[in-house]
Short mmCIF file of C-alpha atoms in Angstrom, two decimals:
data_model
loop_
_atom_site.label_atom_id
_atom_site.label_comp_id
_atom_site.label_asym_id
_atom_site.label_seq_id
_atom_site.Cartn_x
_atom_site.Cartn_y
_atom_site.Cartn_z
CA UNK A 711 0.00 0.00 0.00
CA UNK A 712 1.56 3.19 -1.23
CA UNK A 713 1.77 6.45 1.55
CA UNK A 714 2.03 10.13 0.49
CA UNK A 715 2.33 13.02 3.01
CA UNK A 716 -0.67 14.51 0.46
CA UNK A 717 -2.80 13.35 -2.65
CA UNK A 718 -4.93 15.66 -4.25
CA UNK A 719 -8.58 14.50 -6.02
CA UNK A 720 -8.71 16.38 -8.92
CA UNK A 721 -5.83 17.43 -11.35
CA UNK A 722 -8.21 20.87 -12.83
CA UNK A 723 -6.18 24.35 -11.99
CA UNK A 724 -6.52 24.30 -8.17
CA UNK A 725 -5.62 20.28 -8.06
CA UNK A 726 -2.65 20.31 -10.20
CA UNK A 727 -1.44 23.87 -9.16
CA UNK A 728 -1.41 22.53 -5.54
CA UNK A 729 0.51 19.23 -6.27
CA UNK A 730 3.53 20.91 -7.52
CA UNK A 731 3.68 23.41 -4.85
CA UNK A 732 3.25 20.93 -2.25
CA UNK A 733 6.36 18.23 -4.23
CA UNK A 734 7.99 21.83 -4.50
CA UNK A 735 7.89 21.86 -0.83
CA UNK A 736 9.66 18.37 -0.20
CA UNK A 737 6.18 16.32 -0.35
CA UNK A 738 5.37 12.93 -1.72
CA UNK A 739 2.76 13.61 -3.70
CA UNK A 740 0.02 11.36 -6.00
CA UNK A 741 -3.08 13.00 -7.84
CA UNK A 742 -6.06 11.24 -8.56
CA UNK A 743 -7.83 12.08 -11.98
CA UNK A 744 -11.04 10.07 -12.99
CA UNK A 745 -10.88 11.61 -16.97
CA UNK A 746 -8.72 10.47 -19.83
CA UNK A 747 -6.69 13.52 -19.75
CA UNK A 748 -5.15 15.95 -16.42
CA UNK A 749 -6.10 19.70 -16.30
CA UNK A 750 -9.70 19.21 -15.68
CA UNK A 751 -13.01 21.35 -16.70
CA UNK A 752 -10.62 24.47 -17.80
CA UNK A 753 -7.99 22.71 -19.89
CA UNK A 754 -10.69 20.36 -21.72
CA UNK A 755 -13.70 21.87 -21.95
CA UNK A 756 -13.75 25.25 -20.86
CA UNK A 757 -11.11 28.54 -20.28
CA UNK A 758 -8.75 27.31 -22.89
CA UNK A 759 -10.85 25.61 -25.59
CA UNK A 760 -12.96 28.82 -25.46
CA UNK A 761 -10.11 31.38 -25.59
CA UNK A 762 -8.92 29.22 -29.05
CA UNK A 763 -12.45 29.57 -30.44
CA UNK A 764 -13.20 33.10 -29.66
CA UNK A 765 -9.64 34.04 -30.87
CA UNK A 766 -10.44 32.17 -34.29
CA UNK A 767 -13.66 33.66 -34.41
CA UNK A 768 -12.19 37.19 -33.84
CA UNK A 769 -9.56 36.77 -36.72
CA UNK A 770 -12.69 35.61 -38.82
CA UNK A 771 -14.56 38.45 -38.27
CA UNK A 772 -11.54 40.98 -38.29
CA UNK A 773 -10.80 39.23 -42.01
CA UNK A 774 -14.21 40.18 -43.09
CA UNK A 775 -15.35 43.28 -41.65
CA UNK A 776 -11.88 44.97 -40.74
CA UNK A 777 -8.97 44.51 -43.19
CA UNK A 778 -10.94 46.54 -45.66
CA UNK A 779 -10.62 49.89 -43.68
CA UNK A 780 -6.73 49.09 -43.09
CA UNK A 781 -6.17 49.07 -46.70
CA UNK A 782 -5.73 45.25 -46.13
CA UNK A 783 -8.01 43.74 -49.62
CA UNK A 784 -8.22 39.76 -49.30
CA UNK A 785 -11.19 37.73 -50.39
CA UNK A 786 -13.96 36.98 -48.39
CA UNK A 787 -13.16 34.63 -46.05
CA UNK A 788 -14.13 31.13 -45.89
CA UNK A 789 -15.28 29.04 -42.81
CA UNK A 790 -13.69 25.65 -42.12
CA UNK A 791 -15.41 24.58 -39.06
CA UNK A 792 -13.31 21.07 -38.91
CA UNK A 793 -9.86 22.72 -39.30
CA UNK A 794 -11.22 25.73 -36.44
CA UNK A 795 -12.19 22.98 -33.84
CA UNK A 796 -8.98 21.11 -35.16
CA UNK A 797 -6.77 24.22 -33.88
CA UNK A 798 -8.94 24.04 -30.58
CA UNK A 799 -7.89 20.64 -30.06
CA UNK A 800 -4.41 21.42 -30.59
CA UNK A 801 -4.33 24.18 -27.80
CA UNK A 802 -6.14 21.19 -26.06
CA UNK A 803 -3.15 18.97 -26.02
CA UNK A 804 -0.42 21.10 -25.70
CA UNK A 805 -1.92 22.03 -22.35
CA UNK A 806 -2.98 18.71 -21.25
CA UNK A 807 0.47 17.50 -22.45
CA UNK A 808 2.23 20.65 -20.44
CA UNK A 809 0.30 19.39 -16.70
CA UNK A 810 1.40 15.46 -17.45
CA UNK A 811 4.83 17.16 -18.05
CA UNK A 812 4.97 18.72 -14.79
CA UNK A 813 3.55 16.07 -13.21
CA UNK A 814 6.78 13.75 -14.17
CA UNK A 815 9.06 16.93 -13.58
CA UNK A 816 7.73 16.97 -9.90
CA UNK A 817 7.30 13.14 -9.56
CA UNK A 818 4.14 13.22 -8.49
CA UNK A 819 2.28 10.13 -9.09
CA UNK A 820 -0.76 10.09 -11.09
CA UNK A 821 -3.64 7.44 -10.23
CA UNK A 822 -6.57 7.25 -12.94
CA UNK A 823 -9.65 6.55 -11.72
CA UNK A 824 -12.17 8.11 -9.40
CA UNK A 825 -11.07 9.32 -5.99
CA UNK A 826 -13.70 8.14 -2.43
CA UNK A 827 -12.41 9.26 0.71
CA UNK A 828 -13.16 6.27 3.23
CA UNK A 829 -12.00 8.64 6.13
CA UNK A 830 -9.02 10.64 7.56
CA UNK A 831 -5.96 9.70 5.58
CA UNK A 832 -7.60 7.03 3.29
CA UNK A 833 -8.52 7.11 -0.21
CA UNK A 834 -9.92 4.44 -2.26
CA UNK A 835 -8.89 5.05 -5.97
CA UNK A 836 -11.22 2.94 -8.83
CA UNK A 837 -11.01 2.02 -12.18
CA UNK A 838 -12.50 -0.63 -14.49
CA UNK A 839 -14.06 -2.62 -11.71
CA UNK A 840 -10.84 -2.43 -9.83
CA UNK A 841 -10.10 -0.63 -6.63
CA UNK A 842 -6.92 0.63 -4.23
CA UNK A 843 -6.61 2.04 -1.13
CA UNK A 844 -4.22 4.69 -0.61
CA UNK A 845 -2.40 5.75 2.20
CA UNK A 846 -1.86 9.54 2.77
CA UNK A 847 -0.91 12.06 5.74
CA UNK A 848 -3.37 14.45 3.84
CA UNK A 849 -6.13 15.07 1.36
CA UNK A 850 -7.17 17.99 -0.67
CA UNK A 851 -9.93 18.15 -2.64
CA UNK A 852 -10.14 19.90 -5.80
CA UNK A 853 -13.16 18.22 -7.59
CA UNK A 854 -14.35 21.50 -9.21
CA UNK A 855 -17.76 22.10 -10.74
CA UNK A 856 -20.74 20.84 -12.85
CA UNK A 857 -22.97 22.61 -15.07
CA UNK A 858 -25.99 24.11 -13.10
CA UNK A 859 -29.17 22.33 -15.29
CA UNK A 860 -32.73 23.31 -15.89
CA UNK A 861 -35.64 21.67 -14.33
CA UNK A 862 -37.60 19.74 -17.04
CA UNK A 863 -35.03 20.45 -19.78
CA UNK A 864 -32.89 17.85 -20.98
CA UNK A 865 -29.34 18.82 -22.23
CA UNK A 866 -28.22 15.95 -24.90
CA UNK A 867 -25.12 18.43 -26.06
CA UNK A 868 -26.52 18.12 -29.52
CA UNK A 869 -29.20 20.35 -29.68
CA UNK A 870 -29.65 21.44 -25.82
CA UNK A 871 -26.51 21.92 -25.30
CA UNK A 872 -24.14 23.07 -22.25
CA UNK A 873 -20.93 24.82 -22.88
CA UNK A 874 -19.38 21.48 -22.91
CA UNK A 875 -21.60 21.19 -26.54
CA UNK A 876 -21.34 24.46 -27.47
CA UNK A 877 -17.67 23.97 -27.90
CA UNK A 878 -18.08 20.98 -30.14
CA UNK A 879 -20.97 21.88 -32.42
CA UNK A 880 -20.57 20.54 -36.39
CA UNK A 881 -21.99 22.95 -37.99
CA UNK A 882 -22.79 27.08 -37.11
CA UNK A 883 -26.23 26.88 -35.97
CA UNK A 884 -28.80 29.44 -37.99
CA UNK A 885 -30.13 30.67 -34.86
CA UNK A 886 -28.70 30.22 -31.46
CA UNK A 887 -30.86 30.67 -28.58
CA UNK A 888 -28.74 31.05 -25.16
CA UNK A 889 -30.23 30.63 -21.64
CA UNK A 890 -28.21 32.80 -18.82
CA UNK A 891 -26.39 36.21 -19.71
CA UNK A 892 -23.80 35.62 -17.42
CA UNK A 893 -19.84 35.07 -18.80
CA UNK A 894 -19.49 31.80 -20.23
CA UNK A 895 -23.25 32.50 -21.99
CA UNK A 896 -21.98 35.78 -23.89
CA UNK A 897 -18.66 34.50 -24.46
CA UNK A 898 -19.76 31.25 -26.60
CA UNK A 899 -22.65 34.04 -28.00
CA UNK A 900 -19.78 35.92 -29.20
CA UNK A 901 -18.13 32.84 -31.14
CA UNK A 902 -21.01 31.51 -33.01
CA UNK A 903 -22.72 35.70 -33.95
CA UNK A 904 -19.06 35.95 -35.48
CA UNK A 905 -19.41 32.12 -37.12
CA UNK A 906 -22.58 33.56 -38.67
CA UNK A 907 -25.37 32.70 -35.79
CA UNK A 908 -28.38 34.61 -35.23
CA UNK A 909 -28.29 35.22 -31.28
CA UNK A 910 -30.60 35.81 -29.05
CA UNK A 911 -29.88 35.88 -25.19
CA UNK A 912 -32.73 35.06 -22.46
CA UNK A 913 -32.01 36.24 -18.99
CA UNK A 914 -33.73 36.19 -15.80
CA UNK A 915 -32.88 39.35 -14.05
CA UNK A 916 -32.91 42.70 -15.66
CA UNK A 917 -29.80 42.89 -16.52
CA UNK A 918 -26.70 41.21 -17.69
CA UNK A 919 -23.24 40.18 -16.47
CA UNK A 920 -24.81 39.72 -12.84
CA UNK A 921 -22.11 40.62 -10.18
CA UNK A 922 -20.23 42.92 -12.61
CA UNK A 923 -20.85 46.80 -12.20
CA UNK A 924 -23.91 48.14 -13.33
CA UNK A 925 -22.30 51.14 -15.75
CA UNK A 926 -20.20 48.71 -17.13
CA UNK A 927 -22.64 45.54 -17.79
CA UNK A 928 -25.13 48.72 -19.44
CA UNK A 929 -22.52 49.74 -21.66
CA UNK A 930 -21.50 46.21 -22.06
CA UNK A 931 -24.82 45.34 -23.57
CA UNK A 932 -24.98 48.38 -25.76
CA UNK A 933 -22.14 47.00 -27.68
CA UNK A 934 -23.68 43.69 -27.84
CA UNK A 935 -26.33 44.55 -29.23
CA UNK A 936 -24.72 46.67 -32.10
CA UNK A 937 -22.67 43.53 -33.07
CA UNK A 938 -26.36 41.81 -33.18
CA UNK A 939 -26.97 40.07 -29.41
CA UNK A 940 -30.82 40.43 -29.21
CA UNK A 941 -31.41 40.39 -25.25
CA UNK A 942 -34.84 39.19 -23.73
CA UNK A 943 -34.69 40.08 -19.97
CA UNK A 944 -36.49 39.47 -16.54
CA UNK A 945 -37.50 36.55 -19.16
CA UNK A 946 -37.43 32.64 -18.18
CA UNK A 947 -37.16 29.80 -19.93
CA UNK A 948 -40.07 27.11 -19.02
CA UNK A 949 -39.45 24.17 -21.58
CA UNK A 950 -38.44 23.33 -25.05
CA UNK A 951 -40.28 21.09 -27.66
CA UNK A 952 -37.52 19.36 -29.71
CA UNK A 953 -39.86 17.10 -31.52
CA UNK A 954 -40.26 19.33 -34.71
CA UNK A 955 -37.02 20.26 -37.00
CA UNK A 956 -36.66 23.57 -34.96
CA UNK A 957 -36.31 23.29 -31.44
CA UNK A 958 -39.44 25.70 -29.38
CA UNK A 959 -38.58 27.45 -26.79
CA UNK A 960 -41.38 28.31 -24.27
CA UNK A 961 -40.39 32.06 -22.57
CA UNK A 962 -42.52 33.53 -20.33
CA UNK A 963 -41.89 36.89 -18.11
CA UNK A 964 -39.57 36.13 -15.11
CA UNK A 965 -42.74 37.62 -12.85
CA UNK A 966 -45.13 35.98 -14.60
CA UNK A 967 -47.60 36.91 -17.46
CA UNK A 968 -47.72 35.49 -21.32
CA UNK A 969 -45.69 33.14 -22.39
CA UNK A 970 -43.93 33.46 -26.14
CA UNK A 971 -42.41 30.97 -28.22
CA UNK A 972 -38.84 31.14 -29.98
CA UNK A 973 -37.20 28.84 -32.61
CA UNK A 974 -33.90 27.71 -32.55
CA UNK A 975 -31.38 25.22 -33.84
CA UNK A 976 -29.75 25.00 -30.70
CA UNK A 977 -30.57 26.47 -27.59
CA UNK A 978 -27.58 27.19 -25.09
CA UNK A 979 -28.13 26.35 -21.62
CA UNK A 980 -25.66 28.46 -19.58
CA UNK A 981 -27.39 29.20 -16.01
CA UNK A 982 -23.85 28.63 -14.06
CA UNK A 983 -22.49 25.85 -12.29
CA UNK A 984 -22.46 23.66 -9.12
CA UNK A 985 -19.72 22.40 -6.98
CA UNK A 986 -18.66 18.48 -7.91
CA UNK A 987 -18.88 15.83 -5.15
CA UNK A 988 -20.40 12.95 -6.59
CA UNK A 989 -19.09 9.54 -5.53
CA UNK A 990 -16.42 11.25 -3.13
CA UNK A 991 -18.08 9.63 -0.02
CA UNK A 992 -18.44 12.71 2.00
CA UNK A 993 -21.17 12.34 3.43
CA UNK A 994 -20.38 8.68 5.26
CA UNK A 995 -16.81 9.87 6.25
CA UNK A 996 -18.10 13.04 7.57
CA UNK A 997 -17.41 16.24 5.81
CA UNK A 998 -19.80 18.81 6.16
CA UNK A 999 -21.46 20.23 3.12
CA UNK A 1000 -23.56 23.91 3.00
CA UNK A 1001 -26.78 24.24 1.87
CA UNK A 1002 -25.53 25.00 -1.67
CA UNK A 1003 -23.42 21.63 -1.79
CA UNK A 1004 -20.29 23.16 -1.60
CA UNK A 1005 -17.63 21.93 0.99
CA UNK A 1006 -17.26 23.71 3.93
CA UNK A 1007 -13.95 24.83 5.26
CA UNK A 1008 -12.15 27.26 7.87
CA UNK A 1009 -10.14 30.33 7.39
CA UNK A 1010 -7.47 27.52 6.33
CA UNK A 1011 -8.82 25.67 4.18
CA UNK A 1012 -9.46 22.54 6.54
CA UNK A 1013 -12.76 20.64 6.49
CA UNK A 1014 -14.66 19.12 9.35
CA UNK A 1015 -13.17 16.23 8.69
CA UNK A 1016 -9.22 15.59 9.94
CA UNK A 1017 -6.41 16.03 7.81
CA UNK A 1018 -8.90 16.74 4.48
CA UNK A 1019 -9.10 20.22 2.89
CA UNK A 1020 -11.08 21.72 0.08
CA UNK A 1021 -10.01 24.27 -2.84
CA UNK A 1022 -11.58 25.99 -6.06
CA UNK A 1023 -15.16 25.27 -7.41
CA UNK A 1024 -16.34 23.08 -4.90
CA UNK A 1025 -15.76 25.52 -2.17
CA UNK A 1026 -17.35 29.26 -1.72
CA UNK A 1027 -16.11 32.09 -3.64
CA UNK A 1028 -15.87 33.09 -7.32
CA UNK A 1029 -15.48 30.04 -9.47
CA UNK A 1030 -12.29 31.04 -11.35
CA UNK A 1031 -9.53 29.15 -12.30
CA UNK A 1032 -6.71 31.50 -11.12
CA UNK A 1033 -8.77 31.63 -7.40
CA UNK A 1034 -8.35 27.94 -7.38
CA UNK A 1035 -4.83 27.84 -8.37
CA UNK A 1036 -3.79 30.56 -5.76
CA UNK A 1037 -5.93 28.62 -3.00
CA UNK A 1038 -3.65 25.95 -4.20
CA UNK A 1039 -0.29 27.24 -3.29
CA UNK A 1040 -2.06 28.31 -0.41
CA UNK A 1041 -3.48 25.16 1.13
CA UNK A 1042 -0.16 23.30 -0.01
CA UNK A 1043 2.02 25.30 2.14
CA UNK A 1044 -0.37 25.62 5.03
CA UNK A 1045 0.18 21.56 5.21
CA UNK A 1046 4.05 22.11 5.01
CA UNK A 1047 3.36 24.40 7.87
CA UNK A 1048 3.56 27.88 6.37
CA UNK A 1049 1.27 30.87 6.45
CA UNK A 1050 -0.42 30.01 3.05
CA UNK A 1051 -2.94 32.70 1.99
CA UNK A 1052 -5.42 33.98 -0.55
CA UNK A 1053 -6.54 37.97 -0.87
CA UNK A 1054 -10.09 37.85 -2.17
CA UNK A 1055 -10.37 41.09 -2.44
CA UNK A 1056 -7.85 41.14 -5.12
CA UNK A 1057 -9.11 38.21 -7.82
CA UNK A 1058 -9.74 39.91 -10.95
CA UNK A 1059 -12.45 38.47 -13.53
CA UNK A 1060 -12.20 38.59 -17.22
CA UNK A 1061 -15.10 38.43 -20.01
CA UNK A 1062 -13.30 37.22 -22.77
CA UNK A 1063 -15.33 38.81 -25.20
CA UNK A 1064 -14.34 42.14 -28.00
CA UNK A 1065 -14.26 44.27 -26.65
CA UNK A 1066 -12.69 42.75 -22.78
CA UNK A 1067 -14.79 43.37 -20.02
CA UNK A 1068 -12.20 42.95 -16.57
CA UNK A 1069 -13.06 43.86 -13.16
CA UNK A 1070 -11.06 43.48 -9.72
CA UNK A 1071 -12.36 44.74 -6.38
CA UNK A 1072 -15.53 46.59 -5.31
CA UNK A 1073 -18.51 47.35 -7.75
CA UNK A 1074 -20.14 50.89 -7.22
CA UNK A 1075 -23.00 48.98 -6.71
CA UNK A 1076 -21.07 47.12 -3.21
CA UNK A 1077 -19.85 50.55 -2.36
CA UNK A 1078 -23.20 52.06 -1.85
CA UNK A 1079 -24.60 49.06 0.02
CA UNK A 1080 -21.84 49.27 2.49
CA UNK A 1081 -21.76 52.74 2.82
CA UNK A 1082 -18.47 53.63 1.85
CA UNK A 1083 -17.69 57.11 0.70
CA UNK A 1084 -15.87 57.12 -2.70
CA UNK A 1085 -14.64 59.12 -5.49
CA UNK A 1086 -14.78 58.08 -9.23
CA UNK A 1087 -12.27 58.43 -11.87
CA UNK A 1088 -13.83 57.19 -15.30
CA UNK A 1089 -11.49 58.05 -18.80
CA UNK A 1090 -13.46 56.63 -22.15
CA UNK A 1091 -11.36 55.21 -25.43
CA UNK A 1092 -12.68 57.16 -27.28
CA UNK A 1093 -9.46 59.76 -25.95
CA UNK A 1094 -7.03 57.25 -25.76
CA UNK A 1095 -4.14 57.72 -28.67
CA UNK A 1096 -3.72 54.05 -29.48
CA UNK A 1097 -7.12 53.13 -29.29
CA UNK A 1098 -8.33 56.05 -31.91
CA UNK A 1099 -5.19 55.32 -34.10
CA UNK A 1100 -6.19 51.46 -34.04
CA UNK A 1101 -9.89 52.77 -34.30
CA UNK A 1102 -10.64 50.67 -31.48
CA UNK A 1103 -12.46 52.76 -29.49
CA UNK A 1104 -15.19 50.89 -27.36
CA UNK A 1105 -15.67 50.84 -23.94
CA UNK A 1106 -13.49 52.87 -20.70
CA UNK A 1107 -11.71 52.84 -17.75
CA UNK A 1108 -13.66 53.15 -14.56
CA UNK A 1109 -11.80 53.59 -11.02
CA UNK A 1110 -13.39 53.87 -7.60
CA UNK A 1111 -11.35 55.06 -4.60
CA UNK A 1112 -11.56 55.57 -1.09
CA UNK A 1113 -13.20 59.33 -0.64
CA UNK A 1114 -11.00 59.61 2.48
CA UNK A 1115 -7.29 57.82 2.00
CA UNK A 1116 -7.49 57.38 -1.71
CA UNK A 1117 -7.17 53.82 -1.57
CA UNK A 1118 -8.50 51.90 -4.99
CA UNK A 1119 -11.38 49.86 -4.03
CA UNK A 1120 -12.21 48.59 -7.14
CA UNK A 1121 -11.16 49.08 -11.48
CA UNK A 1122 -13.16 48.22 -13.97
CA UNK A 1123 -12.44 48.22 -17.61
CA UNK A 1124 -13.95 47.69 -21.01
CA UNK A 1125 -12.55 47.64 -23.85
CA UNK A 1126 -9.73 45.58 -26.43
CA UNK A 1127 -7.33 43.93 -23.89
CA UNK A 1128 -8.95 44.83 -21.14
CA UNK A 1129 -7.97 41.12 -19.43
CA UNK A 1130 -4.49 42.28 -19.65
CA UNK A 1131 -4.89 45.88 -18.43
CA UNK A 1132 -6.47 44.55 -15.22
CA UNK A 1133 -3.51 43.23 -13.91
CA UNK A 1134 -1.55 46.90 -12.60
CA UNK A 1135 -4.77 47.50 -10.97
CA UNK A 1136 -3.83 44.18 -9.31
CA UNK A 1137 -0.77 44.85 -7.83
CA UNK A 1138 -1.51 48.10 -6.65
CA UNK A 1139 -4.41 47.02 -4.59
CA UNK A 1140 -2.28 44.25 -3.27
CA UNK A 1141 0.37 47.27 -2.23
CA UNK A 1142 -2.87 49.05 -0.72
CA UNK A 1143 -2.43 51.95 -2.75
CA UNK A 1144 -4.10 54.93 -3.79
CA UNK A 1145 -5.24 56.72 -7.30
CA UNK A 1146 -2.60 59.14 -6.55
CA UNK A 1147 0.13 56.25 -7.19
CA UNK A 1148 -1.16 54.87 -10.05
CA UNK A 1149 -1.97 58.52 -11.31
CA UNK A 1150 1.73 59.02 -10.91
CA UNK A 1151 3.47 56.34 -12.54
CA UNK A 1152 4.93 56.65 -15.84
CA UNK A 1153 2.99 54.44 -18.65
CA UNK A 1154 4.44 53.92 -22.28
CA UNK A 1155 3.18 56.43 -24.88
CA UNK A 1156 1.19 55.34 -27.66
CA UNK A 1157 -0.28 52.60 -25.05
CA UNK A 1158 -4.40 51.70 -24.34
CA UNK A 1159 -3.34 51.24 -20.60
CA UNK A 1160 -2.72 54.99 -20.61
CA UNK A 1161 -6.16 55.26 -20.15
CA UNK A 1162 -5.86 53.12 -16.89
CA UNK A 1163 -3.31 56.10 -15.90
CA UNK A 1164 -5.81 59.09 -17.02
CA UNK A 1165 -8.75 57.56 -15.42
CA UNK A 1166 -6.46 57.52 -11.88
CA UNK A 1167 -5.74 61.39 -12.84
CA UNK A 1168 -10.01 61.31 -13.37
CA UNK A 1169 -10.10 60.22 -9.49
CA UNK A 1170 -8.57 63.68 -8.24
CA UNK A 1171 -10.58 65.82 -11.62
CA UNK A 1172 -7.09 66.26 -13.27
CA UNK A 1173 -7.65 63.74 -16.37
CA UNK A 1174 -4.99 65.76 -19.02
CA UNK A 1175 -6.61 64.05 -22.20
CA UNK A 1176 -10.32 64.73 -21.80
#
């Protein structure tokens, strides 16, 4: 019987992430991974497969719509869905290839099969009809998340499809019907309007982007809708009738009232996810679940249950790969006896769309409900040198400071790179400092995060460029 000081269930971001810190650390570790391939939901069928599509579908549409006013002539350009998904699943395996590396680099251990905890410092690994117990000082579990479902509608990822489908799809549906206006909804949106779909988004609150500040998610939508998004919400979707050619939708109001009915080819089911713990056992060996499923733990990570501890999806918090991965480190060298930790109010988000949505820190809208006085600093792209050279010009820079100390709270941006832009606003918050500092560092000239500086000079009503 094999004994590791730590084996992790679950080789996604948070699982693998954690493994190498803790053989970093001078651990024996093993990983136990009940898929074909290591690197979980994000690797395989979500973050990365995504990113490859919507870049592919962003050079499509750039080829036809954008070369033109460059002085760039080429033909119209052709869609070859097989040789798209084909460079998807190449980005596929040089990823899943790049964890087993590390794996081997590390010597970890990797055990296929799924993962049962039997009870402090046991896990039963099992594969085709065959099990093993394993021996280990300590368990984390990183088992991720699930796709949240819809009562009464049945996802076959042909037709009704989750975002599992949605990546995989044969052919570009003529109309695309998409349930949820949250991130991973609009994103896939985004691919198949640029593939040539008709798109039309149901949500059930009034709004999109839920969680993301208000100004932002209106603007958001604005541009949306002039790329050709049609958005139904405070709508619901109550069942769909696939026995025809075209699937029917059944919408109805989300208070209640007349119910409509939309065709599609495929209808999107994007409503969120849930945290992962089938067939882990928790339950008999006696770790505590909350009333939304996910595994409970302490300010360190631990469980209720000796020895175990619980990272990423299938704990509270945003699920987000890069959360995961920094819980990860975290939990890793809290077993080696360090002071592991995670600052959650520093984990930026990223809507992967064109333009970028990015946010990190407070909303206005968290602010207000808290009552925290604050100050506003907003520059638009429309005045940034770069972006009006590039004519690139959607979206802005929004930061919110402390009214008192000038300490950022929170930056929002919108716009073409905006995932990368996010990332100063990082490491200044993790610094604790103010609009002031930011306002007064030196960024590169002709650059779009020049805005980010200008909208910090916006904060104190000194913006030079507007």
């Amino acid at each position: 019987m094999a004994t590791y000081d730590l084996v992790v269930i679950g080789t996604g971001p948070g699982g693998y992430v954690c493994a190498v810190r803790a053989a970093q650390l001078g651990m024996k570790v093993a990983v136990v991974e009940k898929n074909a391939t290591l690197g979980g939901t994000c690797l395989n069928v979500g973050c990365m497969p995504s990113k490859a599509l919507l870049h592919a579908s962003e050079m499509f549409e750039e080829a036809g719509h954008s070369f033109a006013k460059m002085g760039v002539s080429v033909s119209a350009p052709k869609l070859e869905l097989p040789a798209m998904m084909n460079f998807k699943q190449q980005g596929i395996d040089g990823n899943v290839k790049g964890v087993e590396f590390l794996m081997k680099k590390n010597k970890i251990d990797v055990l296929k099969g799924t993962g049962k905890i039997l009870g402090t410092g046991k896990v039963e690994v099992s594969a085709d009809g065959k099990s093993q117990t394993i021996e280990t000082k300590n368990i984390v579990i990183a088992t991720g998340s699930d796709i949240a479902r819809l009562k009464g509608i049945e996802i076959d990822e042909k037709r009704i499809v989750s975002s599992t489908g949605a990546l995989s799809l044969d052919k570009v549906p003529g109309k695309l019907l998409i349930v949820g206006a949250g991130v991973i909804g609009l994103e896939l949106g985004s691919v198949w309007k640029r593939l040539g779909a008709e798109v039309v988004v149901v949500e059930f609150l009034d709004r999109i982007l839920p969680g993301m500040d208000g100004e932002i998610a209106k603007q958001f939508q604005r541009i949306l809708e002039k790329q050709g998004f049609a958005f139904k919400l405070g709508a619901k979707v109550t069942g769909v009738d696939t026995s025809g050619k075209a699937l029917k939708a059944m919408v109805e109001p989300a208070a209640g009232g007349t119910a409509e009915t939309l065709e599609a080819d495929v209808v999107l089911v994007c409503i969120g996810r849930v945290p992962y713990t089938d067939g882990l056992g928790l339950k008999e060996a006696g770790v505590a679940l909350d009333a939304r499923g996910r595994v409970q733990i302490d300010p360190h990570f631990a469980t209720s249950l000796k020895g175990v501890y619980a990272i990423g999806d299938v704990v509270a918090g945003p699920m987000l790969a890069h959360k995961a991965e920094d819980e990860g480190v975290a939990v890793a060298e809290i077993i080696a006896g360090q002071a592991g930790h995670v600052n959650y109010d520093v984990i930026p988000g990223v809507v992967y769309t064109t333009p970028e949505v990015s946010s990190v820190g407070k909303t206005e809208e968290e602010l207000k409900q808290a009552g925290v006085a604050y100050t506003v600093g907003k520059f638009p792209f429309t005045a940034n040198g770069r972006s009006k050279v590039n004519q690139t010009t959607d979206g802005f820079v929004k930061i919110l400071a402390d009214a008192k100390t000038d300490r950022v709270l929170g930056v929002h941006i919108i716009g073409r790179e905006a995932g990368e832009m996010i990332h100063e606003a990082c490491v200044l918050m993790e610094f604790g400092g103010s609009a002031e500092d930011l306002a007064r560092t030196c960024h590169a000239h002709p650059t779009r995060s020049e805005a980010v500086k200008e909208a910090a000079l916006a904060v104190g009503k000194r913006a030079i460029h507007m």
